[in-house]
Amino acid sequence: MTANRHVVSAEEVRSAKEALIRAGPLSAAGPAPGWLLAEIDRSWRRSISAGASRGSGDFLYRDEFDPDSELRRAARPVLDRLATTVHDLGTAIFLADASGQVIDRRIADPGDRERFDRAYAAEGFLFSETTIGTNGLGTPIEENTSVFVRGPEHFNEALEGLACAGVPIRHPITGRAMGSLSLAAPVDSAERMMLALTREGARAVSDQLTSGELIRDSALVGAYRRARGRGPVVVMDSETVISSVSGVAFLDAEAHARLWEALVAGVTDGRRLIELDFDGTPTRLIAHPLGARDRPAFAVEILDKGSPRLRGRPASPKEIATALPAADLAARPVLVTGPAGAGKCHAARRLLDRQGQPEPVVVFAAQLRTSGPELRVALSTLDAGRAVIVRRLEELPPAQRAVPGLLRDAVERTPGARLVATVDPDRSPDYLKNELARWGTPLTVPALSSRQNEIPTLAEAILGRLDAPRRPILSAATFQALLRWHWPGNVAELRRVLLDLADEFPGRTIDPFHLPETMWEAAERRRLSRIESVQRAEIVSALRESGGNRSAAATLLGIGRTTLYRKLRELGIDQDTLSA
């Protein structure tokens, strides 16, 4: 049966596929002919059921894969060796992740590169079976076994000129499919021996994964065994955490991100005593570096936790709520100061909530007029002994400079009235500063960049307001990326980023590369090697010579467009670089 497979014409295969499409995926075993392999028949049926695309222009591109993923790192030397083996055979090598997205490829000949580009066989394009149907990357993942797909056995017409041997790559410990490896060649020159090479390559990638897992895990386990018995212990690298029972409190994504950032930034060599705040509670730790500089790991002994305290620095919104005596809020109006977007209104609400106040009336200073309805509502609320928040007092119109005095008088004459105003002192006119000097002592909410330890808590609060199906899940690595960003837009920027992620990836796990490009590039930035520096200079020169046209620049450099896109990401080349 296998031997006859090679003499079946492309038209016969195409006719069998069309017949199944007309009959539907739930039809009986026929009309599949006897020469059609069972895995191809099953894949066609799944493709029809999923509504997979057959058009050559319907391939999906996602520029969001992790260029330094565990799978890509493990496969890199294997792909290099395979590329040497098939160098003169007109054969290309492709690596896909578990979603079927191409994350790496090797093509020796520029002419072959152009052929595969026309078939969308390039990094970033999605080759899942549900998207484009039967193919050499997505189908092995679905079938969980090796597959050879020739010509029109592909479901999408753009791939009919190729033959592809594909093999799934499984995690060496969990057994889950991490992706797939495929060798592809023009259909008229392909040989089934490609399948043997692909199987060998997939085994080699799995061996690489096993080696990395064993080396990393054995180092962590050894460090844990040496440290246990001395109290709560956490041993970690960027991907793995081993903990004693008493150290479990440090295992959630938020605490991992905070602890990891402190370790990477502050522990370079030798054991070191460090102190971190977890929810305002100072915690002393002894950290022991374990790994190399490019793959850091740490053993952490947790010594003790102190009592919550307010340090001698500008207060965060959470600290303001616990630091201000109740009498202060009742006696005089309170100013919450800080830069735009720092979370001043949130801090004001926490203050009032601590007082047991019902929902306050919130007004914007820009809308207050001595004879306007907004001011009348605010004054009547204060006269009734309730709470008012005035936002952005610096935006009060100059002609309404009497308004702050009217509000302050209402508080002073009415028992139980509560007034909190938010203001950016750097944007306040002089007349306002003079009036506000007569209010209570200002409480400062600093810029988010100076209180990054609160970012996980703020992120949880922002996402917690969303419905569960829409709420994305932030990985520990994503928390680390958020902690490394400088947040020029403060809390308002954090809120915008998180809500945009919820809109784009509802309910999904968010990895660093899902973040805005400038953010994850900053998180991944590293010192370039001499070779990378030369590559970067050549690419920038080509882009400038071509006026920013990336296709033209790729031609000048003699590389494919997708290779250029990958290099732009890896070497940190953006529009600002080109205009410098």
Tab-separated table of N, CA and C in Angstrom, residues 425-512:
chain	number	residue	atom	x	y	z
A	425	PRO	N	1.351	69.160	42.389
A	425	PRO	CA	1.919	70.451	42.787
A	425	PRO	C	2.774	71.096	41.712
A	426	ASP	N	3.391	70.300	40.860
A	426	ASP	CA	4.240	70.861	39.812
A	426	ASP	C	3.433	71.601	38.750
A	427	ARG	N	2.142	71.313	38.686
A	427	ARG	CA	1.295	71.964	37.677
A	427	ARG	C	0.342	72.983	38.298
A	428	SER	N	0.514	73.263	39.580
A	428	SER	CA	-0.416	74.162	40.278
A	428	SER	C	0.037	75.613	40.161
A	429	PRO	N	-0.884	76.558	39.863
A	429	PRO	CA	-0.525	77.991	39.837
A	429	PRO	C	-0.233	78.502	41.250
A	430	ASP	N	0.489	79.614	41.324
A	430	ASP	CA	0.912	80.141	42.624
A	430	ASP	C	-0.259	80.464	43.540
A	431	TYR	N	-1.344	81.032	42.998
A	431	TYR	CA	-2.474	81.401	43.862
A	431	TYR	C	-3.065	80.169	44.532
A	432	LEU	N	-3.049	79.027	43.829
A	432	LEU	CA	-3.593	77.798	44.401
A	432	LEU	C	-2.677	77.267	45.495
A	433	LYS	N	-1.371	77.372	45.279
A	433	LYS	CA	-0.427	76.904	46.293
A	433	LYS	C	-0.611	77.677	47.603
A	434	ASN	N	-0.861	78.980	47.508
A	434	ASN	CA	-1.061	79.790	48.716
A	434	ASN	C	-2.304	79.366	49.472
A	435	GLU	N	-3.374	79.073	48.746
A	435	GLU	CA	-4.615	78.646	49.400
A	435	GLU	C	-4.462	77.256	50.011
A	436	LEU	N	-3.808	76.363	49.288
A	436	LEU	CA	-3.697	74.990	49.773
A	436	LEU	C	-2.762	74.873	50.977
A	437	ALA	N	-1.912	75.888	51.185
A	437	ALA	CA	-1.061	75.887	52.377
A	437	ALA	C	-1.901	75.948	53.645
A	438	ARG	N	-3.152	76.402	53.537
A	438	ARG	CA	-4.038	76.496	54.694
A	438	ARG	C	-4.808	75.193	54.938
A	439	TRP	N	-4.643	74.208	54.046
A	439	TRP	CA	-5.304	72.917	54.210
A	439	TRP	C	-4.425	72.019	55.081
A	440	GLY	N	-4.799	70.752	55.171
A	440	GLY	CA	-4.030	69.814	55.989
A	440	GLY	C	-2.689	69.491	55.355
A	441	THR	N	-1.861	68.788	56.095
A	441	THR	CA	-0.544	68.397	55.606
A	441	THR	C	-0.673	67.487	54.391
A	442	PRO	N	0.009	67.827	53.280
A	442	PRO	CA	-0.110	66.984	52.085
A	442	PRO	C	0.467	65.590	52.318
A	443	LEU	N	-0.171	64.615	51.705
A	443	LEU	CA	0.335	63.242	51.677
A	443	LEU	C	0.750	62.943	50.243
A	444	THR	N	1.980	62.534	50.050
A	444	THR	CA	2.527	62.375	48.701
A	444	THR	C	2.413	60.936	48.214
A	445	VAL	N	1.841	60.779	47.034
A	445	VAL	CA	1.864	59.502	46.326
A	445	VAL	C	2.964	59.600	45.278
A	446	PRO	N	4.070	58.897	45.449
A	446	PRO	CA	5.199	59.041	44.523
A	446	PRO	C	4.902	58.407	43.164
A	447	ALA	N	5.745	58.715	42.207
A	447	ALA	CA	5.644	58.090	40.880
A	447	ALA	C	5.760	56.577	41.007
A	448	LEU	N	5.120	55.862	40.101
A	448	LEU	CA	5.116	54.404	40.163
A	448	LEU	C	6.532	53.843	40.039
A	449	SER	N	7.415	54.540	39.341
A	449	SER	CA	8.779	54.047	39.166
A	449	SER	C	9.537	53.948	40.479
A	450	SER	N	9.097	54.686	41.514
A	450	SER	CA	9.778	54.640	42.808
A	450	SER	C	9.109	53.680	43.784
A	451	ARG	N	8.060	53.007	43.375
A	451	ARG	CA	7.395	52.018	44.246
A	451	ARG	C	6.986	50.798	43.422
A	452	GLN	N	7.950	50.274	42.677
A	452	GLN	CA	7.661	49.136	41.812
A	452	GLN	C	7.202	47.906	42.570
A	453	ASN	N	7.541	47.824	43.859
A	453	ASN	CA	7.115	46.650	44.612
A	453	ASN	C	5.599	46.556	44.707
A	454	GLU	N	4.892	47.655	44.410
A	454	GLU	CA	3.431	47.621	44.455
A	454	GLU	C	2.802	47.205	43.137
A	455	ILE	N	3.616	47.087	42.088
A	455	ILE	CA	3.038	46.815	40.771
A	455	ILE	C	2.229	45.514	40.744
A	456	PRO	N	2.712	44.391	41.305
A	456	PRO	CA	1.885	43.182	41.299
A	456	PRO	C	0.542	43.370	41.999
A	457	THR	N	0.543	44.092	43.140
A	457	THR	CA	-0.710	44.320	43.860
A	457	THR	C	-1.648	45.195	43.041
A	458	LEU	N	-1.114	46.248	42.430
A	458	LEU	CA	-1.939	47.116	41.594
A	458	LEU	C	-2.490	46.344	40.392
A	459	ALA	N	-1.645	45.512	39.773
A	459	ALA	CA	-2.096	44.729	38.619
A	459	ALA	C	-3.234	43.792	39.017
A	460	GLU	N	-3.088	43.165	40.164
A	460	GLU	CA	-4.147	42.259	40.635
A	460	GLU	C	-5.447	43.014	40.879
A	461	ALA	N	-5.344	44.230	41.444
A	461	ALA	CA	-6.545	45.031	41.709
A	461	ALA	C	-7.207	45.461	40.409
A	462	ILE	N	-6.410	45.862	39.422
A	462	ILE	CA	-6.967	46.312	38.144
A	462	ILE	C	-7.644	45.156	37.415
A	463	LEU	N	-6.955	44.018	37.339
A	463	LEU	CA	-7.527	42.873	36.632
A	463	LEU	C	-8.667	42.233	37.412
A	464	GLY	N	-8.630	42.384	38.739
A	464	GLY	CA	-9.685	41.780	39.563
A	464	GLY	C	-11.049	42.382	39.321
A	465	ARG	N	-11.110	43.575	38.725
A	465	ARG	CA	-12.397	44.200	38.427
A	465	ARG	C	-13.032	43.663	37.146
A	466	LEU	N	-12.284	42.849	36.396
A	466	LEU	CA	-12.798	42.304	35.145
A	466	LEU	C	-13.545	41.001	35.397
A	467	ASP	N	-14.459	40.676	34.503
A	467	ASP	CA	-15.132	39.387	34.572
A	467	ASP	C	-14.109	38.267	34.364
A	468	ALA	N	-14.310	37.145	35.060
A	468	ALA	CA	-13.332	36.057	35.034
A	468	ALA	C	-12.973	35.587	33.619
A	469	PRO	N	-13.927	35.409	32.686
A	469	PRO	CA	-13.534	34.933	31.344
A	469	PRO	C	-12.640	35.921	30.604
A	470	ARG	N	-12.732	37.183	30.949
A	470	ARG	CA	-11.942	38.209	30.250
A	470	ARG	C	-10.585	38.433	30.916
A	471	ARG	N	-10.425	37.976	32.146
A	471	ARG	CA	-9.254	38.320	32.950
A	471	ARG	C	-8.030	37.521	32.511
A	472	PRO	N	-6.976	38.168	31.978
A	472	PRO	CA	-5.766	37.426	31.619
A	472	PRO	C	-4.967	37.035	32.850
A	473	ILE	N	-4.073	36.084	32.677
A	473	ILE	CA	-3.230	35.586	33.769
A	473	ILE	C	-1.792	36.017	33.493
A	474	LEU	N	-1.207	36.757	34.423
A	474	LEU	CA	0.159	37.238	34.239
A	474	LEU	C	1.151	36.212	34.775
A	475	SER	N	2.071	35.777	33.931
A	475	SER	CA	3.102	34.838	34.373
A	475	SER	C	4.114	35.557	35.254
A	476	ALA	N	4.915	34.780	35.977
A	476	ALA	CA	5.953	35.382	36.826
A	476	ALA	C	6.935	36.190	35.982
A	477	ALA	N	7.272	35.683	34.787
A	477	ALA	CA	8.190	36.426	33.919
A	477	ALA	C	7.585	37.747	33.473
A	478	THR	N	6.263	37.772	33.297
A	478	THR	CA	5.602	39.022	32.919
A	478	THR	C	5.631	40.012	34.072
A	479	PHE	N	5.402	39.540	35.288
A	479	PHE	CA	5.537	40.421	36.449
A	479	PHE	C	6.948	41.014	36.498
A	480	GLN	N	7.947	40.196	36.182
A	480	GLN	CA	9.324	40.703	36.191
A	480	GLN	C	9.501	41.801	35.150
A	481	ALA	N	8.904	41.618	33.966
A	481	ALA	CA	8.997	42.652	32.932
A	481	ALA	C	8.305	43.932	33.376
A	482	LEU	N	7.160	43.801	34.047
A	482	LEU	CA	6.453	44.987	34.543
A	482	LEU	C	7.283	45.714	35.599
A	483	LEU	N	7.973	44.950	36.427
A	483	LEU	CA	8.798	45.559	37.470
A	483	LEU	C	9.994	46.306	36.887
A	484	ARG	N	10.458	45.915	35.719
A	484	ARG	CA	11.640	46.542	35.121
A	484	ARG	C	11.310	47.780	34.306
A	485	TRP	N	10.043	47.987	33.964
A	485	TRP	CA	9.663	49.144	33.147
A	485	TRP	C	9.644	50.403	34.019
A	486	HIS	N	9.945	51.561	33.431
A	486	HIS	CA	10.070	52.798	34.216
A	486	HIS	C	8.757	53.558	34.364
A	487	TRP	N	7.685	53.172	33.697
A	487	TRP	CA	6.334	53.692	33.889
A	487	TRP	C	6.257	55.218	33.861
A	488	PRO	N	6.592	55.827	32.720
A	488	PRO	CA	6.462	57.290	32.637
A	488	PRO	C	5.036	57.767	32.804
A	489	GLY	N	4.055	56.917	32.484
A	489	GLY	CA	2.656	57.288	32.653
A	489	GLY	C	2.053	56.845	33.965
A	490	ASN	N	2.888	56.308	34.880
A	490	ASN	CA	2.454	55.927	36.228
A	490	ASN	C	1.346	54.882	36.207
A	491	VAL	N	0.473	54.908	37.210
A	491	VAL	CA	-0.565	53.875	37.346
A	491	VAL	C	-1.519	53.902	36.159
A	492	ALA	N	-1.758	55.101	35.617
A	492	ALA	CA	-2.656	55.205	34.462
A	492	ALA	C	-2.106	54.394	33.285
A	493	GLU	N	-0.809	54.417	33.095
A	493	GLU	CA	-0.197	53.626	32.031
A	493	GLU	C	-0.317	52.133	32.320
A	494	LEU	N	-0.084	51.742	33.571
A	494	LEU	CA	-0.239	50.333	33.944
A	494	LEU	C	-1.658	49.857	33.681
A	495	ARG	N	-2.636	50.666	34.059
A	495	ARG	CA	-4.038	50.288	33.841
A	495	ARG	C	-4.325	50.137	32.351
A	496	ARG	N	-3.835	51.061	31.554
A	496	ARG	CA	-4.081	50.998	30.105
A	496	ARG	C	-3.450	49.752	29.495
A	497	VAL	N	-2.216	49.436	29.895
A	497	VAL	CA	-1.540	48.249	29.361
A	497	VAL	C	-2.307	46.981	29.717
A	498	LEU	N	-2.730	46.864	30.979
A	498	LEU	CA	-3.414	45.648	31.420
A	498	LEU	C	-4.782	45.496	30.759
A	499	LEU	N	-5.514	46.578	30.619
A	499	LEU	CA	-6.834	46.491	29.988
A	499	LEU	C	-6.706	46.195	28.496
A	500	ASP	N	-5.661	46.724	27.857
A	500	ASP	CA	-5.425	46.378	26.452
A	500	ASP	C	-5.113	44.892	26.304
A	501	LEU	N	-4.329	44.334	27.239
A	501	LEU	CA	-4.035	42.900	27.212
A	501	LEU	C	-5.310	42.080	27.391
A	502	ALA	N	-6.181	42.543	28.283
A	502	ALA	CA	-7.444	41.828	28.504
A	502	ALA	C	-8.304	41.835	27.250
A	503	ASP	N	-8.267	42.937	26.503
A	503	ASP	CA	-9.046	43.013	25.264
A	503	ASP	C	-8.465	42.106	24.183
A	504	GLU	N	-7.128	42.058	24.095
A	504	GLU	CA	-6.478	41.316	23.025
A	504	GLU	C	-6.317	39.830	23.344
A	505	PHE	N	-6.088	39.498	24.622
A	505	PHE	CA	-5.845	38.106	25.003
A	505	PHE	C	-6.743	37.706	26.178
A	506	PRO	N	-8.053	37.781	26.038
A	506	PRO	CA	-8.940	37.489	27.180
A	506	PRO	C	-8.765	36.067	27.686
A	507	GLY	N	-8.531	35.940	29.003
A	507	GLY	CA	-8.427	34.635	29.623
A	507	GLY	C	-7.139	33.891	29.364
A	508	ARG	N	-6.219	34.467	28.599
A	508	ARG	CA	-4.984	33.760	28.254
A	508	ARG	C	-3.866	34.088	29.235
A	509	THR	N	-2.854	33.225	29.257
A	509	THR	CA	-1.657	33.510	30.037
A	509	THR	C	-0.799	34.514	29.279
A	510	ILE	N	-0.381	35.561	29.970
A	510	ILE	CA	0.377	36.641	29.339
A	510	ILE	C	1.858	36.427	29.615
A	511	ASP	N	2.625	36.264	28.553
A	511	ASP	CA	4.081	36.187	28.644
A	511	ASP	C	4.680	37.541	28.288
A	512	PRO	N	5.962	37.760	28.605
A	512	PRO	CA	6.536	39.088	28.354
A	512	PRO	C	6.382	39.580	26.926
